Short mmCIF file of C-alpha atoms and ligand atoms in Angstrom, two decimals:
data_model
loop_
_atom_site.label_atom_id
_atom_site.label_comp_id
_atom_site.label_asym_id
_atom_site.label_seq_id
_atom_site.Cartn_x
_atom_site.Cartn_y
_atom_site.Cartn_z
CA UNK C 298 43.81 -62.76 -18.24
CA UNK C 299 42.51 -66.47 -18.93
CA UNK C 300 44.90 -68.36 -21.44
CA UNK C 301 41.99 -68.05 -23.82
CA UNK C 302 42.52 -64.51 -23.86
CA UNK C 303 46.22 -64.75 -24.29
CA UNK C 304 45.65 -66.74 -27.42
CA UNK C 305 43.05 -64.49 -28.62
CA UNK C 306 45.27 -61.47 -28.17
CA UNK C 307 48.18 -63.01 -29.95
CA UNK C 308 45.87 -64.16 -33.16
CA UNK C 309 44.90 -60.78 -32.86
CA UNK C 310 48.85 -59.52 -32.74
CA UNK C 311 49.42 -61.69 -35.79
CA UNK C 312 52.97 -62.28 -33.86
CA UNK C 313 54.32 -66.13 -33.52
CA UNK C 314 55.68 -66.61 -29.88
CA UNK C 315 59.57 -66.74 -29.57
CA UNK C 316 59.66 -69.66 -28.40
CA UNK C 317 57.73 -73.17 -27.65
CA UNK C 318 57.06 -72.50 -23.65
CA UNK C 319 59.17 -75.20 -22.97
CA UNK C 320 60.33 -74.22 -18.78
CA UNK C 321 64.45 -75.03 -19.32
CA UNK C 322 64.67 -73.52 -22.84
CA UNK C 323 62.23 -70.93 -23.21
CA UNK C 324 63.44 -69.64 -26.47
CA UNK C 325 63.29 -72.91 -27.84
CA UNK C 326 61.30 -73.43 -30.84
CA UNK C 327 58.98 -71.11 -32.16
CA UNK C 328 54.74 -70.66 -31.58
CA UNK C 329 52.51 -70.25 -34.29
CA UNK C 330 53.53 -72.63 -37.39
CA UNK C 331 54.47 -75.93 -37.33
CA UNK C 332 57.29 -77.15 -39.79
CA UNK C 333 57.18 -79.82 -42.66
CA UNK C 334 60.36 -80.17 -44.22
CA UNK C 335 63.68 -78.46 -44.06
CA UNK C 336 65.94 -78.24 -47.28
CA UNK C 337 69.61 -77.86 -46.14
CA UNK C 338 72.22 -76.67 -48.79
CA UNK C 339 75.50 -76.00 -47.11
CA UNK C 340 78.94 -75.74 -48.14
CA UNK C 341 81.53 -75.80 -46.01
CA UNK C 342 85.32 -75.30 -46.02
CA UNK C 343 87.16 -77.02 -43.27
CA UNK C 344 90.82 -74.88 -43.48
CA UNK C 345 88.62 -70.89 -42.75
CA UNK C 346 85.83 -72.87 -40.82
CA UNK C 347 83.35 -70.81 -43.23
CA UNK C 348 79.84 -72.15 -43.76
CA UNK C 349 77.58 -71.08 -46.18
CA UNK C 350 74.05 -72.26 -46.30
CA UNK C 351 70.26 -71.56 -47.57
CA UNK C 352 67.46 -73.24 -45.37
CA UNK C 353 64.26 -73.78 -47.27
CA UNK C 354 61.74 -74.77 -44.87
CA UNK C 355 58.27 -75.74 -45.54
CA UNK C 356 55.68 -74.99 -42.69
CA UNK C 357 52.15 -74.34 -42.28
CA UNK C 358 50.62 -71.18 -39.81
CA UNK C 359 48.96 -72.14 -37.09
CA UNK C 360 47.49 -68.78 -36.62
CA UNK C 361 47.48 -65.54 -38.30
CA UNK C 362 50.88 -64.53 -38.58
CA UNK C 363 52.41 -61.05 -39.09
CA UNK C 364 55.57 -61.96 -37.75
CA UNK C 365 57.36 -65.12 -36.99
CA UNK C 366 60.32 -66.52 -35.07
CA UNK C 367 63.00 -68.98 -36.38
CA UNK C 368 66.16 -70.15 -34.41
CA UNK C 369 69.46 -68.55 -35.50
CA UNK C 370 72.18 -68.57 -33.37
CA UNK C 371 75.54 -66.09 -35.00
CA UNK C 372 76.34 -66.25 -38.30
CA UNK C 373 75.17 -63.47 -40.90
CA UNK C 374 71.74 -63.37 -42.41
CA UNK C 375 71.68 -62.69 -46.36
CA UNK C 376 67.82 -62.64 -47.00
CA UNK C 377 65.10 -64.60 -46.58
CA UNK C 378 62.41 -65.03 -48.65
CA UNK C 379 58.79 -66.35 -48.04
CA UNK C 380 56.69 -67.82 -50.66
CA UNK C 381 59.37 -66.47 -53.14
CA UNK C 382 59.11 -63.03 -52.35
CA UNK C 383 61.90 -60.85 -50.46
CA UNK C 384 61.05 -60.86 -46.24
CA UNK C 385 61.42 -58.01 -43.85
CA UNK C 386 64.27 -59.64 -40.91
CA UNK C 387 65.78 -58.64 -37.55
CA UNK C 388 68.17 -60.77 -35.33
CA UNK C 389 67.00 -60.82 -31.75
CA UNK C 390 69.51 -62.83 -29.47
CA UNK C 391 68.78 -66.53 -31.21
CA UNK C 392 65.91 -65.15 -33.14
CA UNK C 393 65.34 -64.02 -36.73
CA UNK C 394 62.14 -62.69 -36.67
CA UNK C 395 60.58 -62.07 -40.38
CA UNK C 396 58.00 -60.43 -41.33
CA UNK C 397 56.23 -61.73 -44.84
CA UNK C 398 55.23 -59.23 -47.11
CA UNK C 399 51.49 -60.80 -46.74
CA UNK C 400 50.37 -61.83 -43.40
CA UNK C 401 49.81 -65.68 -43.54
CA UNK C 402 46.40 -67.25 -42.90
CA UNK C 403 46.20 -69.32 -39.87
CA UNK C 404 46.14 -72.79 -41.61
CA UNK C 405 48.44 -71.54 -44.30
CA UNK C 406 51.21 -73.72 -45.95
CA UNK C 407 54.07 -71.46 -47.10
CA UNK C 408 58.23 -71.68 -47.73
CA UNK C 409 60.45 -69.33 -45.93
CA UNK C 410 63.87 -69.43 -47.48
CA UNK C 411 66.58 -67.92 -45.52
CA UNK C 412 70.32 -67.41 -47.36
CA UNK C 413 73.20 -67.46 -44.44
CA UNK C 414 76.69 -67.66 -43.55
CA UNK C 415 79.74 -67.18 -41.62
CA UNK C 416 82.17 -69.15 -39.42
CA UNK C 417 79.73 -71.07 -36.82
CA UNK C 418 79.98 -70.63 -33.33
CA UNK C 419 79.35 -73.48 -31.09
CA UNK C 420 76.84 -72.90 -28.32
CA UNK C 421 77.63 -73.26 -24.93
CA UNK C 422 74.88 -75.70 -22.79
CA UNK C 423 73.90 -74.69 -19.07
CA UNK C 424 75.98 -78.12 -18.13
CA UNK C 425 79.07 -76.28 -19.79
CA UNK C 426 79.43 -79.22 -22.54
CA UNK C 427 79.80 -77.68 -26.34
CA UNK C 428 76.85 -78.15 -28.41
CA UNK C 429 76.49 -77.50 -32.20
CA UNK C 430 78.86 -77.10 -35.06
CA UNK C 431 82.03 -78.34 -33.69
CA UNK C 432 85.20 -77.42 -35.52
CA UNK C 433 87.67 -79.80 -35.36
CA UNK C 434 91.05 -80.32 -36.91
CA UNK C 435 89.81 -82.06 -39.89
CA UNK C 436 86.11 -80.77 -40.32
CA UNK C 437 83.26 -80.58 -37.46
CA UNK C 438 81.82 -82.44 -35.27
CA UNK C 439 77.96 -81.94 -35.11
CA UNK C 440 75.43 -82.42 -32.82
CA UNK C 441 72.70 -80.36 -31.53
CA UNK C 442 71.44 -81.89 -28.13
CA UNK C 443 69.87 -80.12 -26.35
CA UNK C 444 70.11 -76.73 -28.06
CA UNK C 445 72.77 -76.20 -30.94
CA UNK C 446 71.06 -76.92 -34.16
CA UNK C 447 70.83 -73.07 -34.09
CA UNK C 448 74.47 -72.61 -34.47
CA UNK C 449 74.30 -74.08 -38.50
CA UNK C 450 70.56 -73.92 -39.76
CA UNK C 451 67.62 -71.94 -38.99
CA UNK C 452 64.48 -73.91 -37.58
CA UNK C 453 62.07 -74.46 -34.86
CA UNK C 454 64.92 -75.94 -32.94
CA UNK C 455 62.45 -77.76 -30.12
CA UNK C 456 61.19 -81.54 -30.26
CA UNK C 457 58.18 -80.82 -30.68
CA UNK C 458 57.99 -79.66 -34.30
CA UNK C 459 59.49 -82.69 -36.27
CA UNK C 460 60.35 -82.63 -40.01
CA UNK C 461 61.61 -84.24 -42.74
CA UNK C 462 64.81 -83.42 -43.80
CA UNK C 463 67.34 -83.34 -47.33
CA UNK C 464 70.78 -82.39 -47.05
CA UNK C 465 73.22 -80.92 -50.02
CA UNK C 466 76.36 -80.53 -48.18
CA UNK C 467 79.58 -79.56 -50.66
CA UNK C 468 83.06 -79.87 -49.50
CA UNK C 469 86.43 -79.96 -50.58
CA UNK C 470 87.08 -83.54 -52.28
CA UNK C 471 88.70 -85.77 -49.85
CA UNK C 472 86.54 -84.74 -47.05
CA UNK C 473 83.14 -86.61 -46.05
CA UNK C 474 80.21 -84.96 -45.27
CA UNK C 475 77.68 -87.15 -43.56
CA UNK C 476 74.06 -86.72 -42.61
CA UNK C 477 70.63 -88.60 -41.67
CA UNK C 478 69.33 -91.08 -43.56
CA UNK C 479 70.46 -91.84 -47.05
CA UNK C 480 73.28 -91.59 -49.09
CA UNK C 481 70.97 -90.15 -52.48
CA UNK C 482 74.07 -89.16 -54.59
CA UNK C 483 77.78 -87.85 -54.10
CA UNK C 484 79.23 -86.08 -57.36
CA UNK C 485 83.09 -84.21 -57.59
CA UNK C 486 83.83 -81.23 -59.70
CA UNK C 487 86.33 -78.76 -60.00
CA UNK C 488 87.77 -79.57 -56.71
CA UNK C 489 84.83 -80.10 -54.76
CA UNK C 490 82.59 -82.87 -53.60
CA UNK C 491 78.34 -82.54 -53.23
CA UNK C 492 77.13 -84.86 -50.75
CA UNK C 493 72.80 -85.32 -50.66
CA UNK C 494 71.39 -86.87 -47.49
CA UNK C 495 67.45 -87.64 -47.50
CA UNK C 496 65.70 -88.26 -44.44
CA UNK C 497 62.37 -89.02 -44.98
CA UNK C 498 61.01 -89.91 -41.55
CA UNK C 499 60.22 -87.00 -38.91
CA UNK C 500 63.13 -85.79 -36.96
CA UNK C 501 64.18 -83.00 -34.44
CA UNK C 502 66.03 -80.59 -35.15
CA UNK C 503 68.47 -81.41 -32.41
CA UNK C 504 68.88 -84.68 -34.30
CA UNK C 505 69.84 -83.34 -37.59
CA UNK C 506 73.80 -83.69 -37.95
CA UNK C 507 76.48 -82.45 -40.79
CA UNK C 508 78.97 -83.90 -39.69
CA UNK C 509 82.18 -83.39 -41.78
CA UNK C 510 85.93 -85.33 -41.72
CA UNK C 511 88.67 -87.26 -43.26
CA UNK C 512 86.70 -90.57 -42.81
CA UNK C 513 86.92 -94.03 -44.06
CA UNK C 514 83.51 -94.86 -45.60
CA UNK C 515 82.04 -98.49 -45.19
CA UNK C 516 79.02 -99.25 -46.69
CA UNK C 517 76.34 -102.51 -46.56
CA UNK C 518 73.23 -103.96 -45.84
CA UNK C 519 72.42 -105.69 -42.94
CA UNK C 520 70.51 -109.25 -43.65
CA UNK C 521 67.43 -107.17 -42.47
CA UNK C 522 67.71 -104.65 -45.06
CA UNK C 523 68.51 -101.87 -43.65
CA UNK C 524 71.52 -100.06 -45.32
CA UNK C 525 74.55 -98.90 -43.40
CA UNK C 526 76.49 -96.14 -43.72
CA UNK C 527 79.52 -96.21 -41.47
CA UNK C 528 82.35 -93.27 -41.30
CA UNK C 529 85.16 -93.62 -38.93
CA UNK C 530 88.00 -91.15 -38.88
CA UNK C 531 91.04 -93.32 -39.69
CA UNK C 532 92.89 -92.50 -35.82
CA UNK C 533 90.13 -94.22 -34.47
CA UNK C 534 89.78 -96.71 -36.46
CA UNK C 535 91.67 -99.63 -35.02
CA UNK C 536 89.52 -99.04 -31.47
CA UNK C 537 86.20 -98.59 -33.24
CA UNK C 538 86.29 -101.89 -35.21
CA UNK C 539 84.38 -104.35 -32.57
CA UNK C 540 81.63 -102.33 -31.61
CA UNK C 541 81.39 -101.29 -34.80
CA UNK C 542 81.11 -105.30 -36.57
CA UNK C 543 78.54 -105.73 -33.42
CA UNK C 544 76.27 -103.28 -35.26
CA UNK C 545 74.40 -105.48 -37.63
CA UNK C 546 74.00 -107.37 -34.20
CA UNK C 547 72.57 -105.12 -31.97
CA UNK C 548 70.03 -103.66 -34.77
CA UNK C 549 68.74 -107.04 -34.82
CA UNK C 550 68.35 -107.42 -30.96
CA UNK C 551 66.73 -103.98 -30.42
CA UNK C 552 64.03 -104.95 -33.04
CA UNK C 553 63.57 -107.70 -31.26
CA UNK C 554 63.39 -106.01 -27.92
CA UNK C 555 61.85 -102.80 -29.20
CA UNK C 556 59.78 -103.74 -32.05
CA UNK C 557 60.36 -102.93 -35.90
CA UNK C 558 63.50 -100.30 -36.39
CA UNK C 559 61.73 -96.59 -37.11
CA UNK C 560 64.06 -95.58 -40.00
CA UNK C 561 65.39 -96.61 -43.50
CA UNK C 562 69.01 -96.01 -42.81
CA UNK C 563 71.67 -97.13 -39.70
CA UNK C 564 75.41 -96.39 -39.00
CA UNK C 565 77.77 -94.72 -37.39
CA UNK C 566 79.92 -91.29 -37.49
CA UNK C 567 83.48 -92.30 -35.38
CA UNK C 568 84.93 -88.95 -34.85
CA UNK C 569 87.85 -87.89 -33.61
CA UNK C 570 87.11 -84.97 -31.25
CA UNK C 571 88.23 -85.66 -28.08
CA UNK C 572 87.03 -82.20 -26.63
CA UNK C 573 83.47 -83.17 -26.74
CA UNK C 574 83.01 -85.26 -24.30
CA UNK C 575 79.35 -86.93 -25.63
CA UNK C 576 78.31 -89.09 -28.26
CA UNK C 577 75.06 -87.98 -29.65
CA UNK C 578 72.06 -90.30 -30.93
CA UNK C 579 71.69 -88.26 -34.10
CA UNK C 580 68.90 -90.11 -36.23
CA UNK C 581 69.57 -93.25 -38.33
CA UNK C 582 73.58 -92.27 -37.64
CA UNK C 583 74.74 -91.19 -33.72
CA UNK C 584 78.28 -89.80 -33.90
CA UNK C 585 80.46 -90.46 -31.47
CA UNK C 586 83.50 -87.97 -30.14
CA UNK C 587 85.86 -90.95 -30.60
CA UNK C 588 85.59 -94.90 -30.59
CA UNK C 589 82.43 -96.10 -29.11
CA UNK C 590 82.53 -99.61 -26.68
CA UNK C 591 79.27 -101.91 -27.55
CA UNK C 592 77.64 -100.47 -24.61
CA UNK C 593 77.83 -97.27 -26.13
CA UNK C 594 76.09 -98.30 -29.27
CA UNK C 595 73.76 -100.25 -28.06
CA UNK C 596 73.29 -97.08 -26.43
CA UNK C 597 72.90 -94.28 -29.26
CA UNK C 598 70.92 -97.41 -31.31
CA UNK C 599 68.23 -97.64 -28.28
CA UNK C 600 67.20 -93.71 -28.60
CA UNK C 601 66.58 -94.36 -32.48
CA UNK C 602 63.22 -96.01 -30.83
CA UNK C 603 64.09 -93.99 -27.49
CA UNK C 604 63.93 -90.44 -28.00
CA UNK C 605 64.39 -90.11 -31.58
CA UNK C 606 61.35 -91.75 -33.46
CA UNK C 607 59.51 -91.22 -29.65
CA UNK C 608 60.60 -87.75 -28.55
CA UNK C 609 60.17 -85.83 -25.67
CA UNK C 610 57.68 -83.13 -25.66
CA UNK C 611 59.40 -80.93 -22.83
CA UNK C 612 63.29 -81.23 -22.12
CA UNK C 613 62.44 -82.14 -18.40
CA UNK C 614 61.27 -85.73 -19.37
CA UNK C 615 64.44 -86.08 -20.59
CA UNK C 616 64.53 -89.72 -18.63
CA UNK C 617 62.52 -91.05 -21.03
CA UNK C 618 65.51 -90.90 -23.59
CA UNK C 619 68.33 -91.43 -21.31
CA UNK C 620 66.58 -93.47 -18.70
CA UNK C 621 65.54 -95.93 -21.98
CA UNK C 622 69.01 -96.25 -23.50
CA UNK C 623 71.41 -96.62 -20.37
CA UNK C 624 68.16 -99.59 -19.75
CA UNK C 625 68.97 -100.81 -23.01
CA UNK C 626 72.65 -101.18 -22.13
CA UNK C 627 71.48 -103.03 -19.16
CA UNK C 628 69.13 -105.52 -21.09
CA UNK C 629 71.57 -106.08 -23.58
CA UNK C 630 74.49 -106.83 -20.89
CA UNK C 631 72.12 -109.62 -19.43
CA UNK C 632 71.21 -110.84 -22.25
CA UNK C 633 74.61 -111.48 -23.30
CA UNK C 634 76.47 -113.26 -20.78
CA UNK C 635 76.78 -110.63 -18.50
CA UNK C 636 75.07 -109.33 -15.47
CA UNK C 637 71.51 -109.00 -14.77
CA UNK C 638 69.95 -105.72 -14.80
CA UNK C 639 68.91 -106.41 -11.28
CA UNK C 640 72.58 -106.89 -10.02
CA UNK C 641 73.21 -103.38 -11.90
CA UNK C 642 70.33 -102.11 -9.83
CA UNK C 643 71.46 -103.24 -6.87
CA UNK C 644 75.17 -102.00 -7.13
CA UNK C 645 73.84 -98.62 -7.66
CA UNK C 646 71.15 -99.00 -5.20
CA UNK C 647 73.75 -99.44 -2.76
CA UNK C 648 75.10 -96.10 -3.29
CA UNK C 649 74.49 -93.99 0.07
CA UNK C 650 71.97 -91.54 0.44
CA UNK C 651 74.37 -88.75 -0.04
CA UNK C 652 75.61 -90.09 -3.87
CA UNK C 653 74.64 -87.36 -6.49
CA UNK C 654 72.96 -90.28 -7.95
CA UNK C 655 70.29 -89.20 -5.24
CA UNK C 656 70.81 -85.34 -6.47
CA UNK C 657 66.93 -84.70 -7.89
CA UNK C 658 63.83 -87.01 -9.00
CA UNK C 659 64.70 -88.30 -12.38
CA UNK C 660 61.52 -86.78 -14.19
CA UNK C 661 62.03 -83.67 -12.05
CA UNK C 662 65.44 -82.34 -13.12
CA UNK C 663 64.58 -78.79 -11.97
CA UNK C 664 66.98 -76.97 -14.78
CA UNK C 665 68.90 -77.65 -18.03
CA UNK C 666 72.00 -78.45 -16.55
CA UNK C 667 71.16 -81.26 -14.83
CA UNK C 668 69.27 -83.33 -18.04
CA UNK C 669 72.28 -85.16 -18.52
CA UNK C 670 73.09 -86.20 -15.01
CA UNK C 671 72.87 -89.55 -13.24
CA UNK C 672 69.19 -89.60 -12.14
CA UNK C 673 68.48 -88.84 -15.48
CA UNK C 674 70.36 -91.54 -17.07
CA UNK C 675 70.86 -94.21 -13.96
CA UNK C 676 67.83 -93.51 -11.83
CA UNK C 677 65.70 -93.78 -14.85
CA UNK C 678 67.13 -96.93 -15.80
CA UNK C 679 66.22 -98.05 -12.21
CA UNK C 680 63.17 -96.90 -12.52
CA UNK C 681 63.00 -99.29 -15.01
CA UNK C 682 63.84 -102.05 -13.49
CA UNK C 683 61.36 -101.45 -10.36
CA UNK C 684 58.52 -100.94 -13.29
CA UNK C 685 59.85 -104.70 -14.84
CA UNK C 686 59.77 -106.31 -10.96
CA UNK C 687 56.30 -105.13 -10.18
CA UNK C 688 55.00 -106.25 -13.94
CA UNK C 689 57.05 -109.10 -14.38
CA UNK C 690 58.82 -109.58 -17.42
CA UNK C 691 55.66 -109.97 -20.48
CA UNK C 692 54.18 -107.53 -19.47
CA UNK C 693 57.43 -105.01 -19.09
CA UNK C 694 58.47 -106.18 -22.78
CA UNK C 695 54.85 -105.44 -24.06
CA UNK C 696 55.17 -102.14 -22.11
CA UNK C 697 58.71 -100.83 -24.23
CA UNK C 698 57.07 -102.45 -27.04
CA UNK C 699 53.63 -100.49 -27.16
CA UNK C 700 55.82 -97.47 -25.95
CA UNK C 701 57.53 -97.32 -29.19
CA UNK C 702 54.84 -98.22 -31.19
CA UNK C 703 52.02 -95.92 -29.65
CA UNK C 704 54.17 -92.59 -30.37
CA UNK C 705 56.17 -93.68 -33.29
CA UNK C 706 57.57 -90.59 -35.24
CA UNK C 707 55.45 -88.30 -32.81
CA UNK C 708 56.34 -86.99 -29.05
CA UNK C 709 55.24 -88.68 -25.62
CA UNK C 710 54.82 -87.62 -21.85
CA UNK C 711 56.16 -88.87 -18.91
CA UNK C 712 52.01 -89.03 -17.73
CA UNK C 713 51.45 -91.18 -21.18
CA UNK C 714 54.30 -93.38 -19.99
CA UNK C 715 52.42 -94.30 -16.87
CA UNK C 716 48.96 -94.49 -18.47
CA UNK C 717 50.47 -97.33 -20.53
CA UNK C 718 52.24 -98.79 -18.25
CA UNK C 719 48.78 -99.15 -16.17
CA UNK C 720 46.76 -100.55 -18.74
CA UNK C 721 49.30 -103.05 -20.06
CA UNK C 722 49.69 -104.50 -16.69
CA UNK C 723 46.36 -104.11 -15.62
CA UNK C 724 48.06 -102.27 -12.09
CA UNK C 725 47.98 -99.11 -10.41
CA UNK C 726 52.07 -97.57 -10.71
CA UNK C 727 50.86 -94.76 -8.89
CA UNK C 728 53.09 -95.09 -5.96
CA UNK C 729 56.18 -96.86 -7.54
CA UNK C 730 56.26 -93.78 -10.18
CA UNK C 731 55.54 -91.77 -7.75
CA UNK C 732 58.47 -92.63 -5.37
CA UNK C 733 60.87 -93.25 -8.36
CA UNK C 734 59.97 -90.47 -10.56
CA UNK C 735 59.31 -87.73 -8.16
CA UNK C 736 60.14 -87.98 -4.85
CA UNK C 737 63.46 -86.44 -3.88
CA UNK C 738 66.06 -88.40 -2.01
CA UNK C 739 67.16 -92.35 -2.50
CA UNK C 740 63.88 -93.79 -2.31
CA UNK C 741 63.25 -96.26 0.82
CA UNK C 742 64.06 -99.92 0.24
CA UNK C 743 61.72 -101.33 -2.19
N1 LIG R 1633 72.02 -87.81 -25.58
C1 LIG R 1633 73.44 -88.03 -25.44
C2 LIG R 1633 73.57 -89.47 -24.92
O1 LIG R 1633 73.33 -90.37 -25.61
C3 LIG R 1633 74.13 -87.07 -24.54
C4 LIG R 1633 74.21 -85.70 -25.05
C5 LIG R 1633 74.93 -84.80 -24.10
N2 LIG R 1633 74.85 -83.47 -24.55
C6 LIG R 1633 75.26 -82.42 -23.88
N3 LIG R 1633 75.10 -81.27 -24.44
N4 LIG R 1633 75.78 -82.55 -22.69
O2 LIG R 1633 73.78 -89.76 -23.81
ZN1 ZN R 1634 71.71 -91.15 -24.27
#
């Protein structure tokens, strides 16, 4: 049957696909509506690790829709409404497919409201890290990359469907619960404290974070006007300080380097959760598993532009996040007193044949687990570089500049990347992304 006819016969079926088609996380995401907003009211008490949530999303149908899918990972479903009225549910593996009393018109806007809760369960990604809602000793760590915003809201958990978000997150008083964005209000009563988090800009739902803690709070505005909101659990304090004062710093240099910052709201989230293993460039705020260096968050800041305002639209271009950031890290090393980015490329180009730096083509990964691997990250950073030495440097800076702003709050391709590339420079890339991107093995002296 022709893809025409598979659409034809699911419009017919009235049923929204499971997931987005995307080849390393099939179940990812949902077909068949797109998603507007997310409301996120959770509660949350850190001593039974009990969460207790209702998800109002707002979404439109992209088809006629009998059925639909959203993400859900454990915890126990209570009900779910749509458009106000009581929904028909199942739990299928990660999906809670509902059935509306009405079938929605394709082009339909309508609220599905789903009531939830339980103690979360962290998901488990192919690479073995965790992934999710994190308990730790004082709280959770959270952080959904690649796949565990499932594990504390329902969504269309793939990049591809970006939303705005508001958070009400209520804990006991003396704990912090910290989101995207901004800090709207924070109110105490009878023991407990009410947190609201607005983020206004799109974001994925991989991105989203509730992170919650014993933290110190520090709170400003950067000469640029952007307003900070750091939280640093007090054991990591001490170690977290310098990056953390560099901040104001970096946001300035990036915006140079990048062009004008995507979001209305920067910080940090300094965890302590040394079992994670990953800090995580949640939007406007990246947590971090324990005190970051300045690499780090020059890092996490560079996939605000990077991956977060430009996201992927399948997991395997994953190099255009982590390629862009560890780049970032490079730029910013040679741009303050250290090395050049070409040294760095040459120390790891010197790595023989048989380094798993040579593993798979960076855009190529070939599976989940390898996304966050060194060809990913490294390779795509030299990939970089070899894409700034045939350009030469005004046209490489134009090229990370028009990047950013040609897919600002939207998704991009590795194939987009290139088409830019060739038209800012006026050259054809063909072979250098060809070699770089693609071709398996250390590619042949340059
Ligand atoms: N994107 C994160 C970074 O900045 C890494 C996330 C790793 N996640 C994982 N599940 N292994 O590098
Ligand atoms: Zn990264």
């Amino acid at each position: 049957m022709t893809t025409e006819g598979t659409a034809v016969a699911a419009v017919a079926g009235g049923r929204g696909a499971p997931g987005q088609g995307d080849p390393y996380f099939p179940l990812a995401g949902n077909g068949g509506y797109t998603t507007r907003h997310y409301d996120l009211d959770l509660s949350y008490d850190p001593a039974t690790r009990r969460l207790d949530g209702t998800a109002e999303i707002t979404a439109r149908a992209t088809q006629r829709l009998k059925t639909f899918d959203l993400d859900l990972s454990g915890l126990t479903v209570h009900r779910v409404t749509v458009d106000g009225r009581t929904a028909r549910w199942t739990r299928d593996g990660q999906e809670l497919v509902v059935t509306p009393r009405e079938t929605l018109r394709a082009g339909a806007s309508f609220r599905v409201e789903v009531s939830y809760g339980g103690v979360p369960q962290q998901v488990t990604d192919p690479d073995g890290s965790p992934d999710g809602w994190i308990a730790t000793d004082d709280g959770a760590f959270v952080a959904g990359e690649p796949q565990g915003a499932m594990s504390w809201f329902p969504g269309d958990n793939h990049p591809l469907d970006k939303a705005s978000y508001a958070f009400r997150i209520t804990v006991p008083t003396g704990y912090t619960a910290v989101a995207n964005g901004v800090l709207t209000s924070q109110r105490s009563k009878g023991g407990k404290t009410t947190f609201r988090w607005n983020q206004p800009q799109p974001m994925a739902a991989y991105l989203a974070t509730a992170t919650i803690g014993k933290f110190d709070v520090q709170r400003y505005t950067t000469a640029s006007g952007i307003p900070v909101y750091n939280a640093v659990d007090p054991r990591e304090a001490a170690d977290a300080a310098p990056a953390l004062a560099q901040l104001p710093a970096i946001l300035d240099w990036e915006t140079r380097t990048f062009g004008p910052y995507p979001f209305s709201a920067a910080g940090a989230i300094v965890d302590h959760a040394p079992d994670v293993g990953y800090a995580l460039e949640t939007q406007t705020r990246p947590v971090y598993d324990r005190a970051p260096g300045v690499g780090t968050v020059v890092h996490e800041m560079a996939h605000q532009w990077y991956g977060d305002s430009v996201s992927l639209t399948s997991w395997q271009d994953i190099w255009l996040n982590e390629g862009f950031a560890t780049y970032a890290e490079w730029l910013w090393d040679e741009q303050h007193g250290g090395q050049s980015a070409q040294a760095r490329f040459d120390g790891y180009y010197a790595r023989p044949a048989t380094s798993s730096l040579w593993a798979f083509p960076t855009a190529d990964p070939g599976e989940g687990a390898n996304i966050f691997a060194s060809p990913v990250y490294t390779r795509g950073a030299m990939t970089l570089q070899e894409l700034r030495t045939a350009v030469g440097d005004a046209h490489f800076f134009t090229i990370l500049k028009s990047w950013a702003r040609a897919h600002r709050y939207g998704n991009g391709t590795t194939a987009q990347f290139i088409a830019l590339s060739e038209k800012v420079s006026g050259r054809n890339l063909g072979s250098l992304f060809h070699t770089w991107l693609w071709t398996a093995g250390k590619p042949a002296q340059p």
